[in-house]
Short mmCIF file of C-alpha atoms in Angstrom, two decimals:
data_model
loop_
_atom_site.label_atom_id
_atom_site.label_comp_id
_atom_site.label_asym_id
_atom_site.label_seq_id
_atom_site.Cartn_x
_atom_site.Cartn_y
_atom_site.Cartn_z
CA MET A 1 -77.45 -140.38 45.88
CA ASP A 2 -77.53 -136.81 44.91
CA ARG A 3 -73.94 -135.83 44.40
CA GLY A 4 -74.85 -132.21 43.94
CA ASN A 5 -76.07 -131.76 47.52
CA ARG A 6 -72.77 -132.82 48.98
CA ARG A 7 -70.06 -130.40 49.99
CA PRO A 8 -67.00 -130.64 47.97
CA TYR A 9 -64.44 -133.09 49.39
CA ARG A 10 -61.54 -130.79 48.82
CA ARG A 11 -63.15 -127.94 50.66
CA ARG A 12 -63.54 -129.98 53.85
CA TYR A 13 -59.86 -130.80 53.97
CA ARG A 14 -58.70 -127.30 53.19
CA GLU A 15 -59.98 -125.97 56.48
CA GLU A 16 -58.60 -128.75 58.67
CA PRO A 17 -54.95 -127.81 58.37
CA GLU A 18 -55.74 -124.29 59.50
CA ARG A 19 -57.59 -125.64 62.48
CA TYR A 20 -54.71 -127.90 63.42
CA LYS A 21 -52.29 -125.03 63.05
CA ARG A 22 -54.34 -122.99 65.43
CA ALA A 23 -54.56 -125.91 67.83
CA PHE A 24 -50.78 -126.43 67.90
CA ASP A 25 -49.69 -122.85 67.84
CA TYR A 26 -47.86 -123.11 71.17
CA ASP A 27 -46.92 -119.47 71.44
CA LYS A 28 -50.49 -118.27 71.13
CA TYR A 29 -51.73 -121.18 73.21
CA ALA A 30 -49.48 -120.07 76.00
CA GLU A 31 -50.88 -116.53 75.90
CA ASP A 32 -54.50 -117.51 76.20
CA GLU A 33 -55.20 -121.20 76.58
CA GLU A 34 -58.98 -120.85 76.57
CA GLU A 35 -59.09 -118.94 73.27
CA TYR A 36 -58.44 -121.98 71.09
CA ASP A 37 -60.24 -125.26 70.61
CA HIS A 38 -58.11 -128.35 70.43
CA ALA A 39 -58.60 -130.46 67.34
CA PRO A 40 -59.84 -133.96 67.98
CA ARG A 41 -57.32 -136.72 67.65
CA ARG A 42 -57.49 -138.55 64.34
CA ARG A 43 -57.99 -142.25 64.69
CA PRO A 44 -56.70 -144.66 62.11
CA ARG A 45 -59.43 -146.34 60.07
CA SER A 46 -57.83 -149.72 60.26
CA ARG A 47 -55.39 -151.39 62.68
CA PRO A 48 -51.91 -151.47 61.29
CA THR A 49 -50.75 -154.91 60.32
CA GLY A 50 -47.08 -154.37 60.93
CA PRO A 51 -45.30 -154.33 64.30
CA VAL A 52 -45.72 -151.28 66.42
CA THR A 53 -42.48 -149.53 66.97
CA ALA A 54 -41.71 -147.06 69.68
CA PRO A 55 -41.41 -143.50 68.59
CA ARG A 56 -38.00 -142.30 67.92
CA HIS A 57 -36.73 -139.45 69.96
CA SER A 58 -34.40 -136.92 68.61
CA THR A 59 -30.81 -137.36 69.75
CA ARG A 60 -30.37 -133.63 69.78
CA SER A 61 -32.90 -133.13 72.53
CA ARG A 62 -31.42 -135.86 74.79
CA ARG A 63 -28.64 -134.79 77.14
CA PRO A 64 -26.35 -137.30 78.81
CA ILE A 65 -26.95 -137.80 82.51
CA GLN A 66 -24.04 -136.25 84.33
CA ARG A 67 -23.00 -137.92 87.59
CA ARG A 68 -22.35 -135.62 90.45
CA ARG A 69 -18.68 -135.56 91.26
CA GLY A 70 -17.70 -136.11 94.93
CA SER A 71 -15.15 -134.02 96.81
CA ALA A 72 -11.47 -134.98 96.36
CA TRP A 73 -10.46 -133.87 99.88
CA PRO A 74 -11.09 -137.23 101.67
CA SER A 75 -8.84 -139.11 99.26
CA LEU A 76 -6.20 -136.40 99.46
CA LEU A 77 -6.23 -136.37 103.25
CA LEU A 78 -6.09 -140.17 103.42
CA GLY A 79 -3.09 -140.22 101.13
CA CYS A 80 -1.34 -137.55 103.19
CA PHE A 81 -2.03 -139.52 106.37
CA PHE A 82 -0.50 -142.72 105.04
CA GLY A 83 2.44 -140.76 103.64
CA ILE A 84 3.15 -139.16 107.00
CA LEU A 85 2.74 -142.52 108.72
CA LEU A 86 5.27 -144.16 106.43
CA ALA A 87 7.71 -141.27 106.82
CA VAL A 88 7.49 -141.31 110.61
CA GLY A 89 7.78 -145.09 110.75
CA GLY A 90 10.79 -145.09 108.45
CA GLY A 91 12.47 -142.32 110.43
CA ALA A 92 11.85 -144.10 113.73
CA LEU A 93 13.24 -147.34 112.33
CA GLY A 94 16.30 -145.51 111.05
CA LEU A 95 16.92 -143.83 114.40
CA PHE A 96 16.45 -147.14 116.20
CA TYR A 97 18.95 -148.80 113.88
CA LEU A 98 21.49 -146.02 114.39
CA PHE A 99 21.01 -146.21 118.15
CA ARG A 100 21.51 -149.97 118.17
CA MET A 101 24.59 -149.59 116.03
CA SER A 102 25.97 -146.90 118.35
CA GLN A 103 25.42 -149.24 121.27
CA GLY A 104 27.22 -151.96 119.39
CA GLN A 105 24.18 -154.23 119.26
CA GLY A 106 23.07 -154.05 115.66
CA LEU A 107 19.65 -154.95 114.31
CA ASN A 108 18.61 -158.59 114.30
CA ILE A 109 15.76 -159.83 112.14
CA GLY A 110 15.01 -163.45 112.91
CA PRO A 111 18.04 -165.67 112.41
CA LEU A 112 19.82 -163.04 110.28
CA PRO A 113 21.97 -160.68 112.37
CA LEU A 114 22.34 -157.25 110.81
CA GLY A 115 25.13 -155.76 112.87
CA PRO A 116 28.05 -156.57 115.16
CA LYS A 117 28.60 -159.73 117.20
CA PRO A 118 29.98 -160.09 120.76
CA PHE A 119 33.69 -160.78 121.33
CA THR A 120 35.56 -161.23 124.63
CA GLN A 121 39.19 -161.07 125.70
CA GLU A 122 40.43 -162.27 129.10
CA LYS A 123 43.63 -161.35 130.87
CA THR A 124 45.07 -161.93 134.34
CA VAL A 125 47.91 -159.97 135.93
CA GLU A 126 49.57 -160.12 139.35
CA ALA A 127 50.34 -156.85 141.10
CA PRO A 128 53.90 -156.52 142.50
CA LEU A 129 52.64 -155.99 146.08
CA THR A 130 52.53 -158.30 149.05
CA ALA A 131 50.10 -156.13 151.00
CA VAL A 132 47.43 -153.67 149.93
CA THR A 133 46.12 -151.12 152.41
CA ALA A 134 44.53 -148.78 149.85
CA LEU A 135 42.68 -149.89 146.73
CA GLN A 136 41.15 -147.65 144.09
CA ILE A 137 38.98 -149.11 141.31
CA CYS A 138 37.50 -146.98 138.52
CA ASN A 139 35.39 -148.80 135.94
CA MET A 140 32.88 -146.81 133.91
CA LEU A 141 31.21 -149.77 132.17
CA GLY A 142 31.19 -153.25 133.61
CA ASN A 143 30.99 -155.33 136.77
CA VAL A 144 33.49 -155.26 139.64
CA SER A 145 34.21 -157.98 142.19
CA VAL A 146 36.62 -157.69 145.15
CA GLU A 147 37.33 -160.68 147.36
CA VAL A 148 39.77 -161.46 150.17
CA ASP A 149 41.31 -164.89 149.64
CA ALA A 150 43.51 -166.54 152.24
CA GLN A 151 45.21 -168.62 149.50
CA THR A 152 46.32 -165.54 147.57
CA LYS A 153 49.83 -164.25 148.29
CA LYS A 154 49.73 -161.23 145.97
CA PRO A 155 46.87 -159.21 144.53
CA VAL A 156 45.52 -160.82 141.35
CA ILE A 157 43.55 -158.77 138.82
CA ALA A 158 41.50 -160.66 136.25
CA THR A 159 39.82 -158.63 133.49
CA THR A 160 37.40 -159.53 130.72
CA LYS A 161 36.83 -157.12 127.85
CA HIS A 162 33.47 -157.25 126.08
CA VAL A 163 33.12 -155.61 122.66
CA GLN A 164 30.70 -155.66 119.75
CA ALA A 165 32.24 -155.96 116.28
CA THR A 166 31.43 -157.25 112.82
CA ASP A 167 34.58 -159.40 112.58
CA GLU A 168 37.68 -160.39 114.51
CA LYS A 169 39.78 -157.63 112.97
CA GLU A 170 37.44 -154.92 114.20
CA ALA A 171 37.16 -156.68 117.58
CA GLN A 172 40.94 -156.72 117.98
CA LYS A 173 41.08 -153.00 117.24
CA LYS A 174 38.46 -152.34 119.92
CA PHE A 175 40.36 -154.50 122.39
CA ASN A 176 43.46 -152.40 121.78
CA ASP A 177 41.51 -149.16 122.24
CA ILE A 178 40.31 -150.21 125.72
CA LYS A 179 43.02 -149.48 128.26
CA ILE A 180 43.28 -151.18 131.65
CA GLU A 181 45.76 -149.57 134.01
CA VAL A 182 47.10 -151.54 136.97
CA LEU A 183 49.25 -148.96 138.66
CA PRO A 184 51.65 -149.54 141.55
CA PRO A 185 52.07 -146.91 144.28
CA ASP A 186 54.78 -144.98 142.42
CA GLN A 187 52.57 -144.28 139.39
CA GLU A 188 49.46 -142.18 138.88
CA SER A 189 46.89 -142.35 136.14
CA LYS A 190 46.65 -139.38 133.79
CA GLN A 191 43.05 -140.30 132.86
CA LEU A 192 41.53 -141.43 136.14
CA THR A 193 37.83 -142.04 135.53
CA CYS A 194 36.72 -141.89 139.18
CA SER A 195 34.88 -138.76 140.24
CA LYS A 196 36.61 -138.86 143.65
CA GLN A 197 40.01 -140.11 144.72
CA LEU A 198 41.33 -141.94 147.75
CA LYS A 199 42.37 -138.73 149.42
CA ASP A 200 38.72 -137.63 149.39
CA LEU A 201 37.92 -140.38 151.93
CA GLY A 202 39.44 -138.26 154.67
CA GLN A 203 42.44 -140.48 155.41
CA GLN A 204 45.85 -140.41 153.81
CA PRO A 205 46.60 -143.77 152.18
CA ASP A 206 49.94 -145.48 152.60
CA PRO A 207 51.89 -144.67 149.41
CA ASN A 208 53.86 -147.93 149.65
CA SER A 209 50.81 -150.22 149.54
CA THR A 210 48.33 -148.40 147.29
CA LEU A 211 46.97 -150.10 144.19
CA THR A 212 44.94 -148.42 141.42
CA VAL A 213 42.95 -150.24 138.75
CA ASN A 214 41.57 -147.87 136.12
CA THR A 215 39.75 -148.62 132.86
CA ILE A 216 39.65 -146.24 129.90
CA ILE A 217 36.86 -147.09 127.45
CA PRO A 218 36.40 -144.83 124.40
CA ASN A 219 33.11 -142.93 124.13
CA SER A 220 32.01 -143.82 127.68
CA HIS A 221 32.15 -140.37 129.31
CA GLU A 222 29.50 -138.48 127.36
CA LEU A 223 26.06 -137.82 128.76
CA LEU A 224 24.68 -140.09 126.03
CA ARG A 225 27.36 -142.72 125.68
CA THR A 226 27.84 -144.15 122.22
CA THR A 227 29.35 -147.52 123.12
CA ASN A 228 28.22 -150.76 124.65
CA ASP A 229 31.72 -152.11 125.23
CA SER A 230 32.58 -152.94 128.83
CA VAL A 231 35.16 -154.47 131.14
CA ASP A 232 34.52 -156.89 134.01
CA ILE A 233 37.09 -156.77 136.82
CA THR A 234 37.73 -159.41 139.49
CA ILE A 235 40.33 -158.68 142.17
CA LYS A 236 41.54 -161.13 144.80
CA LEU A 237 43.43 -159.72 147.76
CA PRO A 238 45.60 -161.48 150.33
CA THR A 239 44.64 -161.40 153.99
CA THR A 240 46.71 -158.68 155.68
CA GLN A 241 47.15 -157.33 159.18
CA PRO A 242 48.71 -153.85 159.21
CA GLY A 243 50.92 -152.75 162.04
CA ASN A 244 48.68 -149.81 163.00
CA SER A 245 46.03 -151.31 165.28
CA ASN A 246 43.93 -148.12 165.17
CA ALA A 247 43.19 -148.44 161.46
CA LEU A 248 41.29 -151.00 159.44
CA PRO A 249 43.27 -153.02 156.91
CA LEU A 250 41.90 -151.44 153.76
CA GLN A 251 40.75 -148.16 152.32
CA LEU A 252 38.54 -148.90 149.34
CA ASN A 253 37.38 -146.37 146.76
CA LEU A 254 35.26 -148.10 144.12
CA GLU A 255 33.18 -146.59 141.33
CA ALA A 256 31.21 -148.63 138.80
CA PRO A 257 28.40 -146.44 137.41
CA ALA A 258 27.10 -149.05 134.95
CA GLY A 259 27.50 -152.49 136.45
CA ASN A 260 27.09 -154.68 139.51
CA ILE A 261 29.46 -154.57 142.49
CA HIS A 262 30.27 -157.58 144.66
CA ILE A 263 32.53 -157.42 147.73
CA VAL A 264 33.39 -160.39 149.95
CA GLY A 265 35.47 -160.56 153.14
CA VAL A 266 36.82 -157.00 153.11
CA LEU A 267 37.54 -154.94 156.21
CA GLY A 268 37.93 -151.25 155.80
CA LEU A 269 36.75 -147.77 155.15
CA MET A 270 34.70 -148.14 152.00
CA ARG A 271 33.33 -145.66 149.54
CA VAL A 272 31.36 -147.70 147.02
CA HIS A 273 29.39 -145.84 144.36
CA GLY A 274 27.10 -147.23 141.68
CA SER A 275 24.55 -145.68 139.39
CA ALA A 276 22.79 -148.44 137.47
CA GLY A 277 23.44 -151.75 139.16
CA ASN A 278 23.24 -153.74 142.38
CA ILE A 279 25.73 -153.63 145.25
CA SER A 280 26.32 -156.72 147.37
CA ILE A 281 28.71 -156.75 150.35
CA GLU A 282 29.08 -160.05 152.24
CA ARG A 283 31.02 -161.12 155.35
CA SER A 284 32.68 -157.74 155.58
CA VAL A 285 33.34 -155.07 158.18
CA LEU A 286 32.53 -151.44 157.45
CA GLY A 287 34.94 -148.87 158.84
CA ASN A 288 33.85 -145.58 160.34
CA GLY A 289 32.62 -143.17 157.67
CA SER A 290 31.84 -145.81 155.03
CA LYS A 291 29.35 -144.79 152.34
CA ILE A 292 27.56 -147.24 150.06
CA ASP A 293 25.13 -145.89 147.46
CA THR A 294 23.56 -146.64 144.11
CA GLY A 295 21.08 -144.85 141.87
CA GLN A 296 18.98 -147.63 140.37
CA GLY A 297 19.53 -150.96 142.05
CA ASN A 298 19.49 -152.82 145.34
CA VAL A 299 22.06 -152.69 148.14
CA THR A 300 22.66 -155.75 150.31
CA PHE A 301 25.04 -155.82 153.27
CA SER A 302 25.81 -158.63 155.71
CA GLY A 303 28.61 -158.28 158.22
CA LEU A 304 29.77 -156.09 161.07
CA LEU A 305 30.25 -152.43 161.85
CA GLU A 306 33.43 -151.08 163.38
CA MET A 307 32.78 -150.15 167.02
CA PRO A 308 34.72 -147.48 168.94
CA PHE A 309 37.16 -148.55 171.64
CA ASN A 310 35.69 -146.06 174.09
CA GLU A 311 31.94 -146.46 174.17
CA GLN A 312 31.64 -143.28 176.24
CA GLN A 313 33.33 -141.04 173.71
CA LYS A 314 31.42 -138.10 172.27
CA GLU A 315 32.51 -138.61 168.69
CA LYS A 316 30.09 -140.87 166.88
CA TYR A 317 30.87 -143.40 164.21
CA HIS A 318 28.63 -143.04 161.16
CA TYR A 319 27.70 -145.40 158.32
CA TYR A 320 25.61 -144.58 155.23
CA ILE A 321 23.81 -147.00 152.92
CA THR A 322 21.49 -145.51 150.27
CA ALA A 323 19.48 -146.65 147.25
CA GLU A 324 17.58 -144.07 145.22
CA LYS A 325 15.36 -146.55 143.40
CA GLY A 326 15.75 -149.93 145.00
CA ASP A 327 15.78 -151.88 148.26
CA VAL A 328 18.27 -151.71 151.12
CA THR A 329 18.76 -154.96 153.05
CA VAL A 330 21.13 -155.14 156.03
CA SER A 331 21.88 -158.28 158.06
CA LEU A 332 23.49 -157.74 161.48
CA PRO A 333 24.25 -160.21 164.30
CA GLU A 334 21.67 -160.47 167.06
CA SER A 335 24.41 -159.85 169.63
CA MET A 336 25.21 -156.50 168.08
CA LYS A 337 25.39 -153.59 170.47
CA ASN A 338 22.65 -151.03 170.73
CA ILE A 339 23.37 -148.59 167.93
CA THR A 340 21.17 -145.78 166.65
CA LEU A 341 19.20 -146.38 163.48
CA ASP A 342 18.35 -143.44 161.24
CA SER A 343 16.15 -144.60 158.37
CA ASN A 344 13.86 -142.88 155.91
CA VAL A 345 11.79 -144.11 152.95
CA ASN A 346 9.88 -141.67 150.78
CA VAL A 347 7.81 -144.28 148.95
CA GLY A 348 7.96 -147.72 150.54
CA THR A 349 8.25 -149.42 153.92
CA ILE A 350 10.69 -150.09 156.77
CA GLN A 351 10.80 -153.65 158.12
CA SER A 352 12.99 -154.91 160.95
CA ASP A 353 13.59 -158.12 162.91
CA PHE A 354 14.66 -155.85 165.75
CA PRO A 355 11.76 -154.07 167.50
CA LEU A 356 11.33 -150.45 166.40
CA ARG A 357 9.01 -148.86 168.96
CA SER A 358 8.75 -145.39 167.48
CA LEU A 359 8.47 -146.31 163.81
CA THR A 360 6.35 -143.73 161.99
CA ARG A 361 4.39 -144.79 158.93
CA GLU A 362 3.07 -142.21 156.52
CA ASP A 363 0.75 -142.40 153.52
CA GLU A 364 3.45 -143.57 151.13
CA GLY A 365 6.61 -143.88 153.21
CA ALA A 366 8.05 -144.31 156.69
CA HIS A 367 10.86 -143.03 158.90
CA TYR A 368 12.56 -144.02 162.14
CA TYR A 369 15.19 -142.56 164.43
CA GLY A 370 16.04 -144.40 167.61
CA PRO A 371 17.76 -147.41 169.16
CA LEU A 372 18.05 -150.53 167.05
CA ASN A 373 18.74 -153.18 169.71
CA GLU A 374 17.51 -152.04 173.11
CA ALA A 375 18.00 -155.53 174.53
CA ALA A 376 21.79 -155.03 174.24
CA GLY A 377 21.80 -152.31 176.91
CA ALA A 378 22.88 -148.70 176.76
CA PRO A 379 23.33 -147.16 173.31
CA VAL A 380 26.82 -146.79 171.87
CA PRO A 381 27.97 -143.76 169.79
CA VAL A 382 27.28 -145.38 166.42
CA ILE A 383 24.70 -144.22 163.85
CA LEU A 384 23.60 -146.39 160.95
CA THR A 385 21.76 -144.46 158.22
CA LEU A 386 19.64 -146.48 155.81
CA ASN A 387 17.72 -144.55 153.15
CA ALA A 388 15.65 -145.45 150.11
CA SER A 389 13.84 -142.92 148.00
CA THR A 390 11.59 -145.49 146.33
CA GLY A 391 11.86 -148.98 147.72
CA LYS A 392 12.12 -150.88 150.98
CA VAL A 393 14.49 -150.84 153.95
CA GLU A 394 14.84 -154.16 155.75
CA ILE A 395 16.98 -154.96 158.82
CA ARG A 396 17.48 -158.66 159.48
CA LYS A 397 19.06 -160.67 162.28
CA ALA A 398 21.94 -162.71 160.89
CA THR A 399 21.42 -166.44 161.35
CA GLU A 400 25.05 -167.38 160.63
CA PRO A 401 28.31 -166.13 162.11
CA VAL A 402 29.73 -163.55 159.76
CA GLY A 403 33.19 -163.55 161.28
CA GLN A 404 35.08 -162.08 164.16
CA VAL A 405 37.09 -158.95 164.76
CA ILE A 406 40.32 -159.06 166.74
CA ARG A 407 40.80 -155.63 168.28
CA SER A 408 44.59 -155.86 168.28
CA GLY A 409 44.59 -155.56 164.52
CA PHE A 410 41.02 -155.82 163.26
CA TYR A 411 41.93 -159.07 161.60
CA PHE A 412 38.85 -160.51 159.93
CA VAL A 413 38.31 -164.23 159.56
CA PRO A 414 35.34 -164.95 157.29
CA GLY A 415 32.80 -167.23 158.96
#
């Protein structure tokens, strides 16, 4: 081979770096891409014998992947919600506990009582009277029962105090704080808890045979009472026949706003007032002008109504029985004279075993004004008013004898 005709080896490799520089001059390549020719890629003459490793990348050029942060408002709002829920729940539980404690009931969790326990104290006294023509009972909290007993010679008053306390010492203190006054005619109560007195009934009671039973319970007069203590009263009266034949044996003024009232075998002018409780009057005779009413509860009466001596007189006898939220049930003998029934129900019905020809039924209520027992003949000057705001008025025919009235003294013998 002629070595002299060959181009020098060095000269060929001197020009290649310049060509590669021009090919990889990125700034100029960006200005005019078509102006430069790219150098061909150099291929290795032989395959490498060692393992092929991945090219290393510069750590400076790599940037860590940053995760996109979410909003913190949902978590914040959720925490606020649970915080408010716990605060409201804790406050409600605290108020409930305080209310239960104020009512003397405490808070019971399973078999573990957290609060006061019930205690009772019973007492029976005998009033120094052989006859009672006027009786006044004032009991703010508790049940009241009045019964005429032929075996009783003097009025007997049995009382039961109910208190809530943590121990016997506290219970005894509460027993002492509750006052029960049994006052003879010559004494008057300085803290009478009745809203009306006997004189408000329209007749002057006999001062020599008037009995007053009055209970004074602490913290029972406020609009929101703060006690659950109460007193149950049971009074048994002897059978009496006063000398005045124109008057019924008894004038009764009874108030029990928070409790049930039960009256058996009593003749007289009655004013019986309840607020939250039932009233039951059995085998009794209502005197002219009697008023029986309760706020939330039922009223049940079975007995007789006082009738005027002169059935032609212009003055009418009037009786009132009312239940605001509850039923009124009256049982009268089938042989009763033809009185006038005045009844009204705002929401409810009027039902009667006696025929009511002109009963008017409305969408939600009913009302009636007219004779109750036309089969008994001409009407007598007696009006029976039965009202219920929300409930039912029912007039039944008595199936059993409820007693008899002797006109000479209005002496009542229970049947």
